Every structure is written in C-alpha cells, then in structure tokens.
PDB file of C-alpha atoms in Angstrom:
ATOM      1  CA  UNK A1194      15.575  12.679 -46.180  1.00  0.00           C
ATOM      2  CA  UNK A1195      12.903  14.862 -47.746  1.00  0.00           C
ATOM      3  CA  UNK A1196      13.252  18.019 -45.672  1.00  0.00           C
ATOM      4  CA  UNK A1197      17.045  18.086 -45.530  1.00  0.00           C
ATOM      5  CA  UNK A1198      18.063  15.490 -48.628  1.00  0.00           C
ATOM      6  CA  UNK A1199      21.059  13.261 -48.806  1.00  0.00           C
ATOM      7  CA  UNK A1200      22.255  14.755 -45.538  1.00  0.00           C
ATOM      8  CA  UNK A1201      19.109  14.224 -43.463  1.00  0.00           C
ATOM      9  CA  UNK A1202      19.307  10.820 -44.644  1.00  0.00           C
ATOM     10  CA  UNK A1203      22.192  10.536 -42.889  1.00  0.00           C
ATOM     11  CA  UNK A1204      21.746  12.628 -40.011  1.00  0.00           C
ATOM     12  CA  UNK A1205      18.023  11.166 -38.599  1.00  0.00           C
ATOM     13  CA  UNK A1206      19.581   7.891 -36.885  1.00  0.00           C
ATOM     14  CA  UNK A1207      22.126   9.935 -34.954  1.00  0.00           C
ATOM     15  CA  UNK A1208      19.410  12.347 -33.398  1.00  0.00           C
ATOM     16  CA  UNK A1209      16.563  10.045 -33.038  1.00  0.00           C
ATOM     17  CA  UNK A1210      19.167   8.184 -30.919  1.00  0.00           C
ATOM     18  CA  UNK A1211      19.983  11.735 -29.071  1.00  0.00           C
ATOM     19  CA  UNK A1212      16.069  12.265 -28.375  1.00  0.00           C
ATOM     20  CA  UNK A1213      15.664   8.623 -26.833  1.00  0.00           C
ATOM     21  CA  UNK A1214      18.558   9.996 -24.912  1.00  0.00           C
ATOM     22  CA  UNK A1215      17.270  12.946 -23.676  1.00  0.00           C
ATOM     23  CA  UNK A1216      13.493  11.662 -22.992  1.00  0.00           C
ATOM     24  CA  UNK A1217      15.286   8.997 -20.956  1.00  0.00           C
ATOM     25  CA  UNK A1218      17.240  11.947 -18.489  1.00  0.00           C
ATOM     26  CA  UNK A1219      15.696  14.594 -18.715  1.00  0.00           C
ATOM     27  CA  UNK A1220      11.999  14.237 -16.761  1.00  0.00           C
ATOM     28  CA  UNK A1221       9.850  16.904 -19.007  1.00  0.00           C
ATOM     29  CA  UNK A1222      10.823  15.225 -22.244  1.00  0.00           C
ATOM     30  CA  UNK A1223       9.829  11.807 -21.142  1.00  0.00           C
ATOM     31  CA  UNK A1224       6.841  11.803 -23.589  1.00  0.00           C
ATOM     32  CA  UNK A1225       9.999  11.391 -26.243  1.00  0.00           C
ATOM     33  CA  UNK A1226      10.514   8.077 -25.065  1.00  0.00           C
ATOM     34  CA  UNK A1227       7.451   6.547 -24.765  1.00  0.00           C
ATOM     35  CA  UNK A1228       6.856   7.489 -28.570  1.00  0.00           C
ATOM     36  CA  UNK A1229      10.169   5.884 -29.383  1.00  0.00           C
ATOM     37  CA  UNK A1230       9.483   3.179 -27.206  1.00  0.00           C
ATOM     38  CA  UNK A1231       7.242  -0.190 -27.961  1.00  0.00           C
ATOM     39  CA  UNK A1232       7.043  -1.432 -24.964  1.00  0.00           C
ATOM     40  CA  UNK A1233       3.123   0.002 -23.093  1.00  0.00           C
ATOM     41  CA  UNK A1234       2.402   3.092 -22.228  1.00  0.00           C
ATOM     42  CA  UNK A1235       2.013   2.514 -18.699  1.00  0.00           C
ATOM     43  CA  UNK A1236       0.490  -0.907 -16.471  1.00  0.00           C
ATOM     44  CA  UNK A1237      -1.780  -1.528 -14.567  1.00  0.00           C
ATOM     45  CA  UNK A1238      -1.497   0.324 -11.486  1.00  0.00           C
ATOM     46  CA  UNK A1239       0.016   3.529 -12.780  1.00  0.00           C
ATOM     47  CA  UNK A1240      -3.452   3.152 -15.575  1.00  0.00           C
ATOM     48  CA  UNK A1241      -5.442   3.076 -12.175  1.00  0.00           C
ATOM     49  CA  UNK A1242      -3.903   5.902 -10.429  1.00  0.00           C
ATOM     50  CA  UNK A1243      -4.547   8.329 -13.496  1.00  0.00           C
ATOM     51  CA  UNK A1244      -8.371   6.519 -12.913  1.00  0.00           C
ATOM     52  CA  UNK A1245      -8.306   7.734 -10.011  1.00  0.00           C
ATOM     53  CA  UNK A1246      -6.455  11.300 -10.759  1.00  0.00           C
ATOM     54  CA  UNK A1247      -9.563  11.212 -13.560  1.00  0.00           C
ATOM     55  CA  UNK A1248     -12.227  10.459 -10.666  1.00  0.00           C
ATOM     56  CA  UNK A1249     -13.407   8.641 -12.977  1.00  0.00           C
ATOM     57  CA  UNK A1250     -15.113   5.210 -10.370  1.00  0.00           C
ATOM     58  CA  UNK A1251     -16.659   3.450 -13.067  1.00  0.00           C
ATOM     59  CA  UNK A1252     -12.923   2.378 -14.545  1.00  0.00           C
ATOM     60  CA  UNK A1253     -11.119   1.960 -11.646  1.00  0.00           C
ATOM     61  CA  UNK A1254     -13.635  -0.126 -10.214  1.00  0.00           C
ATOM     62  CA  UNK A1255     -13.444  -2.559 -13.757  1.00  0.00           C
ATOM     63  CA  UNK A1256      -9.347  -2.433 -14.136  1.00  0.00           C
ATOM     64  CA  UNK A1257      -9.364  -3.913 -10.300  1.00  0.00           C
ATOM     65  CA  UNK A1258     -12.202  -6.371 -10.880  1.00  0.00           C
ATOM     66  CA  UNK A1259     -10.384  -7.360 -14.403  1.00  0.00           C
ATOM     67  CA  UNK A1260      -7.089  -8.031 -12.728  1.00  0.00           C
ATOM     68  CA  UNK A1261      -8.639  -9.897  -9.749  1.00  0.00           C
ATOM     69  CA  UNK A1262     -10.058 -12.668 -12.524  1.00  0.00           C
ATOM     70  CA  UNK A1263      -6.196 -13.554 -13.288  1.00  0.00           C
ATOM     71  CA  UNK A1264      -4.605 -12.202 -10.040  1.00  0.00           C
ATOM     72  CA  UNK A1265      -5.086 -13.237  -6.038  1.00  0.00           C
ATOM     73  CA  UNK A1266      -7.058 -10.466  -3.379  1.00  0.00           C
ATOM     74  CA  UNK A1267      -3.283 -10.203  -1.665  1.00  0.00           C
ATOM     75  CA  UNK A1268      -2.218  -9.751  -5.698  1.00  0.00           C
ATOM     76  CA  UNK A1269      -4.413  -6.847  -6.663  1.00  0.00           C
ATOM     77  CA  UNK A1270      -3.221  -5.013  -3.115  1.00  0.00           C
ATOM     78  CA  UNK A1271       0.291  -5.166  -3.317  1.00  0.00           C
ATOM     79  CA  UNK A1272       0.425  -4.444  -7.265  1.00  0.00           C
ATOM     80  CA  UNK A1273      -2.313  -1.985  -8.200  1.00  0.00           C
ATOM     81  CA  UNK A1274      -3.838  -0.532  -4.947  1.00  0.00           C
ATOM     82  CA  UNK A1275      -0.661  -0.493  -2.672  1.00  0.00           C
ATOM     83  CA  UNK A1276       0.958   1.451  -5.985  1.00  0.00           C
ATOM     84  CA  UNK A1277      -1.336   3.667  -6.425  1.00  0.00           C
ATOM     85  CA  UNK A1278      -0.822   4.993  -2.535  1.00  0.00           C
ATOM     86  CA  UNK A1279       2.676   5.061  -3.551  1.00  0.00           C
ATOM     87  CA  UNK A1280       2.352   7.201  -6.052  1.00  0.00           C
ATOM     88  CA  UNK A1281      -0.726   9.739  -4.468  1.00  0.00           C
ATOM     89  CA  UNK A1282       2.260   9.983  -1.687  1.00  0.00           C
ATOM     90  CA  UNK A1283       4.921  11.547  -4.015  1.00  0.00           C
ATOM     91  CA  UNK A1284       2.239  13.477  -5.937  1.00  0.00           C
ATOM     92  CA  UNK A1285       0.871  15.192  -2.376  1.00  0.00           C
ATOM     93  CA  UNK A1286       4.709  16.427  -1.109  1.00  0.00           C
ATOM     94  CA  UNK A1287       4.512  17.797  -4.437  1.00  0.00           C
ATOM     95  CA  UNK A1288       1.634  19.750  -4.385  1.00  0.00           C
ATOM     96  CA  UNK A1289       0.905  17.673  -7.792  1.00  0.00           C
ATOM     97  CA  UNK A1290      -3.297  16.933  -6.340  1.00  0.00           C
ATOM     98  CA  UNK A1291      -6.116  18.608  -5.700  1.00  0.00           C
ATOM     99  CA  UNK A1292      -7.814  18.551  -2.480  1.00  0.00           C
ATOM    100  CA  UNK A1293     -11.316  16.922  -4.374  1.00  0.00           C
ATOM    101  CA  UNK A1294      -7.927  14.730  -5.497  1.00  0.00           C
ATOM    102  CA  UNK A1295      -6.127  13.780  -2.588  1.00  0.00           C
ATOM    103  CA  UNK A1296     -10.527  12.876  -1.070  1.00  0.00           C
ATOM    104  CA  UNK A1297     -11.659  11.128  -3.497  1.00  0.00           C
ATOM    105  CA  UNK A1298      -8.529   8.826  -4.160  1.00  0.00           C
ATOM    106  CA  UNK A1299      -8.858   7.673  -0.561  1.00  0.00           C
ATOM    107  CA  UNK A1300     -12.282   7.490  -0.449  1.00  0.00           C
ATOM    108  CA  UNK A1301     -12.352   5.132  -3.247  1.00  0.00           C
ATOM    109  CA  UNK A1302     -10.046   3.105  -2.909  1.00  0.00           C
ATOM    110  CA  UNK A1303     -11.512   2.468   0.894  1.00  0.00           C
ATOM    111  CA  UNK A1304     -14.128   0.972  -0.692  1.00  0.00           C
ATOM    112  CA  UNK A1305     -12.906  -0.737  -3.002  1.00  0.00           C
ATOM    113  CA  UNK A1306     -11.105  -2.488  -0.095  1.00  0.00           C
ATOM    114  CA  UNK A1307     -14.510  -2.661   1.930  1.00  0.00           C
ATOM    115  CA  UNK A1308     -15.506  -4.524  -1.629  1.00  0.00           C
ATOM    116  CA  UNK A1309     -13.253  -6.923  -2.116  1.00  0.00           C
ATOM    117  CA  UNK A1310     -13.303  -7.784   1.822  1.00  0.00           C
ATOM    118  CA  UNK A1311     -17.338  -8.259   1.370  1.00  0.00           C
ATOM    119  CA  UNK A1312     -16.929  -9.693  -1.934  1.00  0.00           C
ATOM    120  CA  UNK A1313     -14.748 -12.766  -0.006  1.00  0.00           C
ATOM    121  CA  UNK A1314     -16.386 -13.330   2.768  1.00  0.00           C
ATOM    122  CA  UNK A1315     -19.516 -13.721   0.287  1.00  0.00           C
ATOM    123  CA  UNK A1316     -17.337 -16.769  -1.382  1.00  0.00           C
ATOM    124  CA  UNK A1317     -17.284 -18.648   2.142  1.00  0.00           C
ATOM    125  CA  UNK A1318     -20.647 -19.734   2.287  1.00  0.00           C
ATOM    126  CA  UNK A1319     -21.507 -22.508   0.735  1.00  0.00           C
ATOM    127  CA  UNK A1320     -24.823 -23.989  -0.491  1.00  0.00           C
ATOM    128  CA  UNK A1321     -26.046 -26.222   2.549  1.00  0.00           C
ATOM    129  CA  UNK A1322     -28.793 -29.397   1.499  1.00  0.00           C
ATOM    130  CA  UNK A1323     -31.887 -27.166   0.609  1.00  0.00           C
ATOM    131  CA  UNK A1324     -29.433 -25.348  -2.161  1.00  0.00           C
ATOM    132  CA  UNK A1325     -29.256 -22.090  -0.467  1.00  0.00           C
ATOM    133  CA  UNK A1326     -26.014 -20.297   0.652  1.00  0.00           C
ATOM    134  CA  UNK A1327     -25.454 -20.361   4.509  1.00  0.00           C
ATOM    135  CA  UNK A1328     -22.516 -20.005   7.067  1.00  0.00           C
ATOM    136  CA  UNK A1329     -19.699 -21.586   7.647  1.00  0.00           C
ATOM    137  CA  UNK A1330     -19.048 -22.391  11.018  1.00  0.00           C
ATOM    138  CA  UNK A1331     -17.667 -20.257  12.865  1.00  0.00           C
ATOM    139  CA  UNK A1332     -14.449 -19.496  13.799  1.00  0.00           C
ATOM    140  CA  UNK A1333     -12.948 -19.050  17.448  1.00  0.00           C
ATOM    141  CA  UNK A1334     -12.713 -15.994  19.148  1.00  0.00           C
ATOM    142  CA  UNK A1335      -9.011 -14.491  17.740  1.00  0.00           C
ATOM    143  CA  UNK A1336      -6.527 -15.008  20.548  1.00  0.00           C
ATOM    144  CA  UNK A1337      -3.862 -12.875  18.521  1.00  0.00           C
ATOM    145  CA  UNK A1338      -4.762  -8.969  19.508  1.00  0.00           C
ATOM    146  CA  UNK A1339      -2.855  -6.799  16.424  1.00  0.00           C
ATOM    147  CA  UNK A1340      -2.809  -3.090  16.449  1.00  0.00           C
ATOM    148  CA  UNK A1341      -3.145  -1.462  13.279  1.00  0.00           C
ATOM    149  CA  UNK A1342      -1.189   2.206  13.346  1.00  0.00           C
ATOM    150  CA  UNK A1343      -0.491   4.823  10.953  1.00  0.00           C
ATOM    151  CA  UNK A1344       2.580   6.898  11.129  1.00  0.00           C
ATOM    152  CA  UNK A1345       1.615   9.707   9.254  1.00  0.00           C
ATOM    153  CA  UNK A1346      -1.797  10.136   7.628  1.00  0.00           C
ATOM    154  CA  UNK A1347      -4.977   8.585   6.439  1.00  0.00           C
ATOM    155  CA  UNK A1348      -2.430   7.102   3.252  1.00  0.00           C
ATOM    156  CA  UNK A1349      -1.135   4.984   5.797  1.00  0.00           C
ATOM    157  CA  UNK A1350      -4.429   4.218   6.998  1.00  0.00           C
ATOM    158  CA  UNK A1351      -6.043   2.937   3.401  1.00  0.00           C
ATOM    159  CA  UNK A1352      -2.950   0.579   3.858  1.00  0.00           C
ATOM    160  CA  UNK A1353      -3.992  -0.563   6.721  1.00  0.00           C
ATOM    161  CA  UNK A1354      -7.514  -0.949   5.631  1.00  0.00           C
ATOM    162  CA  UNK A1355      -5.991  -3.405   2.957  1.00  0.00           C
ATOM    163  CA  UNK A1356      -3.658  -4.952   5.250  1.00  0.00           C
ATOM    164  CA  UNK A1357      -5.963  -5.701   7.646  1.00  0.00           C
ATOM    165  CA  UNK A1358      -7.620  -7.377   5.081  1.00  0.00           C
ATOM    166  CA  UNK A1359      -4.910  -9.454   4.583  1.00  0.00           C
ATOM    167  CA  UNK A1360      -5.263 -10.698   8.728  1.00  0.00           C
ATOM    168  CA  UNK A1361      -9.031 -11.904   8.334  1.00  0.00           C
ATOM    169  CA  UNK A1362      -8.770 -15.112   7.241  1.00  0.00           C
ATOM    170  CA  UNK A1363      -6.025 -15.863   9.543  1.00  0.00           C
ATOM    171  CA  UNK A1364      -6.310 -15.951  13.786  1.00  0.00           C
ATOM    172  CA  UNK A1365      -6.104 -12.586  14.828  1.00  0.00           C
ATOM    173  CA  UNK A1366      -8.022  -9.351  15.969  1.00  0.00           C
ATOM    174  CA  UNK A1367      -7.368  -6.105  14.215  1.00  0.00           C
ATOM    175  CA  UNK A1368      -7.719  -2.988  14.481  1.00  0.00           C
ATOM    176  CA  UNK A1369      -6.831  -0.016  12.421  1.00  0.00           C
ATOM    177  CA  UNK A1370      -6.584   3.594  14.190  1.00  0.00           C
ATOM    178  CA  UNK A1371      -7.519   6.416  13.185  1.00  0.00           C
ATOM    179  CA  UNK A1372      -4.752   8.870  11.602  1.00  0.00           C
ATOM    180  CA  UNK A1373      -4.983  11.981  13.951  1.00  0.00           C
ATOM    181  CA  UNK A1374      -3.682   9.958  17.312  1.00  0.00           C
ATOM    182  CA  UNK A1375      -0.965  11.393  18.903  1.00  0.00           C
ATOM    183  CA  UNK A1376       2.142   9.092  19.583  1.00  0.00           C
ATOM    184  CA  UNK A1377       0.753   9.358  23.200  1.00  0.00           C
ATOM    185  CA  UNK A1378      -2.247   8.323  22.635  1.00  0.00           C
ATOM    186  CA  UNK A1379      -1.280   4.783  20.264  1.00  0.00           C
ATOM    187  CA  UNK A1380       1.108   4.539  23.607  1.00  0.00           C
ATOM    188  CA  UNK A1381      -2.169   4.450  25.450  1.00  0.00           C
ATOM    189  CA  UNK A1382      -4.615   2.406  23.687  1.00  0.00           C
ATOM    190  CA  UNK A1383      -2.303  -0.236  22.850  1.00  0.00           C
ATOM    191  CA  UNK A1384      -1.952  -0.958  26.746  1.00  0.00           C
ATOM    192  CA  UNK A1385      -5.656  -0.416  27.014  1.00  0.00           C
ATOM    193  CA  UNK A1386      -6.807  -3.150  24.297  1.00  0.00           C
ATOM    194  CA  UNK A1387      -4.167  -5.792  25.603  1.00  0.00           C
ATOM    195  CA  UNK A1388      -2.272  -5.410  22.390  1.00  0.00           C
ATOM    196  CA  UNK A1389      -0.229  -8.232  21.391  1.00  0.00           C
ATOM    197  CA  UNK A1390       1.308  -7.062  18.660  1.00  0.00           C
ATOM    198  CA  UNK A1391       1.748  -3.343  16.421  1.00  0.00           C
ATOM    199  CA  UNK A1392       1.710  -2.399  12.444  1.00  0.00           C
ATOM    200  CA  UNK A1393       3.415   1.000  12.138  1.00  0.00           C
ATOM    201  CA  UNK A1394       1.816   1.634   8.592  1.00  0.00           C
ATOM    202  CA  UNK A1395       4.369   4.437   6.537  1.00  0.00           C
ATOM    203  CA  UNK A1396       3.678   3.707   3.139  1.00  0.00           C
ATOM    204  CA  UNK A1397       6.533   5.435   1.272  1.00  0.00           C
ATOM    205  CA  UNK A1398       8.415   7.775   0.628  1.00  0.00           C
ATOM    206  CA  UNK A1399       9.028   9.925   3.861  1.00  0.00           C
ATOM    207  CA  UNK A1400       7.709   9.392   7.273  1.00  0.00           C
ATOM    208  CA  UNK A1401      11.467   7.205   9.143  1.00  0.00           C
ATOM    209  CA  UNK A1402      11.314  10.076  11.307  1.00  0.00           C
ATOM    210  CA  UNK A1403       7.679   9.606  12.936  1.00  0.00           C
ATOM    211  CA  UNK A1404       7.806   5.935  12.647  1.00  0.00           C
ATOM    212  CA  UNK A1405      10.981   5.376  14.717  1.00  0.00           C
ATOM    213  CA  UNK A1406       9.796   7.834  17.205  1.00  0.00           C
ATOM    214  CA  UNK A1407       6.420   5.459  17.363  1.00  0.00           C
ATOM    215  CA  UNK A1408       8.929   2.209  18.041  1.00  0.00           C
ATOM    216  CA  UNK A1409      10.639   3.875  20.963  1.00  0.00           C
ATOM    217  CA  UNK A1410       7.428   4.828  22.941  1.00  0.00           C
ATOM    218  CA  UNK A1411       6.054   0.995  22.347  1.00  0.00           C
ATOM    219  CA  UNK A1412       9.073  -0.522  23.100  1.00  0.00           C
ATOM    220  CA  UNK A1413       9.807   1.949  26.614  1.00  0.00           C
ATOM    221  CA  UNK A1414       6.202   1.042  26.847  1.00  0.00           C
ATOM    222  CA  UNK A1415       5.815  -2.595  26.270  1.00  0.00           C
ATOM    223  CA  UNK A1416       8.828  -4.364  26.166  1.00  0.00           C
ATOM    224  CA  UNK A1417       7.240  -7.617  25.376  1.00  0.00           C
ATOM    225  CA  UNK A1418       4.995  -6.300  22.722  1.00  0.00           C
ATOM    226  CA  UNK A1419       5.922  -7.163  19.266  1.00  0.00           C
ATOM    227  CA  UNK A1420       6.077  -4.127  16.642  1.00  0.00           C
ATOM    228  CA  UNK A1421       6.446  -4.692  13.097  1.00  0.00           C
ATOM    229  CA  UNK A1422       7.340  -1.978  10.654  1.00  0.00           C
ATOM    230  CA  UNK A1423       5.698  -2.085   6.750  1.00  0.00           C
ATOM    231  CA  UNK A1424       7.867   0.331   4.744  1.00  0.00           C
ATOM    232  CA  UNK A1425       5.342  -0.629   2.148  1.00  0.00           C
ATOM    233  CA  UNK A1426       6.891   0.658  -0.919  1.00  0.00           C
ATOM    234  CA  UNK A1427      10.171   1.334   0.306  1.00  0.00           C
ATOM    235  CA  UNK A1428      12.680   0.589  -3.108  1.00  0.00           C
ATOM    236  CA  UNK A1429      15.873   2.419  -0.720  1.00  0.00           C
ATOM    237  CA  UNK A1430      19.035   1.386   1.694  1.00  0.00           C
ATOM    238  CA  UNK A1431      16.417  -1.096   3.036  1.00  0.00           C
ATOM    239  CA  UNK A1432      19.659  -2.063   4.983  1.00  0.00           C
ATOM    240  CA  UNK A1433      20.308   0.483   6.805  1.00  0.00           C
ATOM    241  CA  UNK A1434      16.412   1.618   7.222  1.00  0.00           C
ATOM    242  CA  UNK A1435      16.838  -1.713   8.503  1.00  0.00           C
ATOM    243  CA  UNK A1436      18.750  -1.659  10.954  1.00  0.00           C
ATOM    244  CA  UNK A1437      17.674   2.097  12.227  1.00  0.00           C
ATOM    245  CA  UNK A1438      13.891   0.745  12.981  1.00  0.00           C
ATOM    246  CA  UNK A1439      15.507  -2.252  14.457  1.00  0.00           C
ATOM    247  CA  UNK A1440      17.436  -0.054  16.783  1.00  0.00           C
ATOM    248  CA  UNK A1441      14.070   1.986  18.146  1.00  0.00           C
ATOM    249  CA  UNK A1442      12.385  -1.445  18.878  1.00  0.00           C
ATOM    250  CA  UNK A1443      11.236  -2.721  16.306  1.00  0.00           C
ATOM    251  CA  UNK A1444      10.539  -6.545  15.747  1.00  0.00           C
ATOM    252  CA  UNK A1445      10.378  -7.318  11.531  1.00  0.00           C
ATOM    253  CA  UNK A1446      10.549  -4.784   8.509  1.00  0.00           C
ATOM    254  CA  UNK A1447       8.798  -4.912   5.284  1.00  0.00           C
ATOM    255  CA  UNK A1448       8.096  -3.590   1.986  1.00  0.00           C
ATOM    256  CA  UNK A1449       5.373  -5.119   0.907  1.00  0.00           C
ATOM    257  CA  UNK A1450       1.920  -5.896   2.041  1.00  0.00           C
ATOM    258  CA  UNK A1451       2.293 -10.017   1.648  1.00  0.00           C
ATOM    259  CA  UNK A1452       5.878  -9.709   3.572  1.00  0.00           C
ATOM    260  CA  UNK A1453       4.624  -7.986   6.417  1.00  0.00           C
ATOM    261  CA  UNK A1454       1.585 -10.569   6.535  1.00  0.00           C
ATOM    262  CA  UNK A1455       4.382 -13.607   6.740  1.00  0.00           C
ATOM    263  CA  UNK A1456       5.544 -11.672   9.291  1.00  0.00           C
ATOM    264  CA  UNK A1457       3.245 -11.162  11.180  1.00  0.00           C
ATOM    265  CA  UNK A1458       2.655 -14.963  11.346  1.00  0.00           C
ATOM    266  CA  UNK A1459       5.560 -15.884  12.767  1.00  0.00           C
ATOM    267  CA  UNK A1460       5.529 -13.214  15.728  1.00  0.00           C
ATOM    268  CA  UNK A1461       2.209 -14.685  16.179  1.00  0.00           C
ATOM    269  CA  UNK A1462       4.325 -18.091  17.501  1.00  0.00           C
ATOM    270  CA  UNK A1463       5.853 -16.019  19.979  1.00  0.00           C
ATOM    271  CA  UNK A1464       2.830 -14.246  21.911  1.00  0.00           C
ATOM    272  CA  UNK A1465      -0.576 -16.119  23.280  1.00  0.00           C
ATOM    273  CA  UNK A1466      -3.400 -13.944  24.110  1.00  0.00           C
ATOM    274  CA  UNK A1467      -3.837 -10.819  25.203  1.00  0.00           C
ATOM    275  CA  UNK A1468      -1.181  -8.428  24.938  1.00  0.00           C
ATOM    276  CA  UNK A1469       0.065  -6.305  27.813  1.00  0.00           C
ATOM    277  CA  UNK A1470      -2.056  -3.971  29.885  1.00  0.00           C
TER     278      UNK A1470
END
C-alpha cells in the first residue's frame, strides 16, 4: 500500500497467491513457499541429512540421540537414516555430492549404526547378585542363514547394515557381503555358505535392473532358496514393480526395513537349518 497506494492494497493478495503457486510448481522458487508457510522448514530426516552434507558429525549424532529418546531403534533406521540414504542416492545421481561429502555420509552412517548396536547390546545385560553387570544366557546358534546382497553400491550396503542390526535379536545368522561382488560371486557365495535366505537391498531410486538380474541368477542356481528384495524408500508404482520382481524369482518385496524384517520372519518358517550347498 505504501509503494503502490490503493492499487497495491487490492493487488497484494492475488500477487501473494501467485507467488505461492509458483513456489509449489517451480523448484527454483520453492523458497517462496517455505517463507509463506507456517509449516516447519524441514523434518528430522531432512535436518539429519543436511548435517551429514555439512559434515557436522556431532550434530548428526545429536539428532539421532534425541530422536531415539522417543522412538525405537527400528524407527530411527526407517524414519531418519534410511531416508538420508534415499536423499544421498538422488544427490549422487544428480552429481550434487562432492567426494568428501560422499565418503563422510556413508562412513558416518556406518559409525552411528555400530554405536546403536553396541548400546542395544549393552542394554541386554542385567545386574547379577553382586550388583555388577553380567551377560544374559547365550542363545542357541542361529539355524537360519541370511546373506545380505547390495544391488549396486555402498548405499545399499549401508542400508543392509541397518537391516542386519534389526535381525540381531532373532534366530538369524546374517552376513552382509561387500558391494564390489559380481552377480556370479554372490551366487557362488550363497552356495558356499549354505544360505537359506537372501536379502537383496536396492535403496531407491533405481537399481531395479540389477536387482532383477541378481534374482534370476540366484533362482536359476537355487530353486529352494528364499529371496527377499528390499526396495527401501520406493514410492512409485509398487504393484507393477512387485510383479516384475516376483517373475524374476523373488519371494517377497518390501519397501521399508520393518516390512522386510517381517517378511523374513514369515519366510523363515518355511526353511530350517542351512540352505542349499
């Protein structure tokens, strides 16, 4: 009104609405929507990823520690750390990550996972009669062997380390193989280790072609092995993709770590002891 007088007063509202609409549909103007909105600028998963991008180790750890106060470790993985890997996948494909950022993100996520696993293992101890901490009774040796296979690279491998942690308290013996393995090497390792269950991780977006190929190779070699595919963070047409993967040899397809864990629990009832040799 001060600049344009009565005309400015009349035009202020429609101009503001136009700016907000442009901010919603033009990525370069998204900051306008943020400025005009009363919603939080970013949620926990985005703030966590931003701290990783800034290579701020202390703040990234603090975010996880604060989140875990009101949530379980499973939720921390699915709701904070896995989305960070999804963001990293997108930024890597767009060449938005420097080599230093790339290396820091995956090393830091591995470190946080190891620390959470250590803390959870420590909480499983209880005081003995003398008041000191003592180990609980050692469980029987796991009778279901799981091989975790990255579909592409260290992003998938980092997600599998989280997934392995979710299965530590169950009756599974889980091993995550390196992302540098070829499909033929994965098949050979599955046979050598008498694997009963294979979990192929494909952190989204992408990786479907590699996943289908790996499913076909494993199914051709081992007719009885159970194959679970983790399309973790998948948000596209799941039904069509699921059918494609099932046709390639997969038994189950999950889009979150918790869903894949439940699927493994169900499939484990169909296998017992070591897998095919």
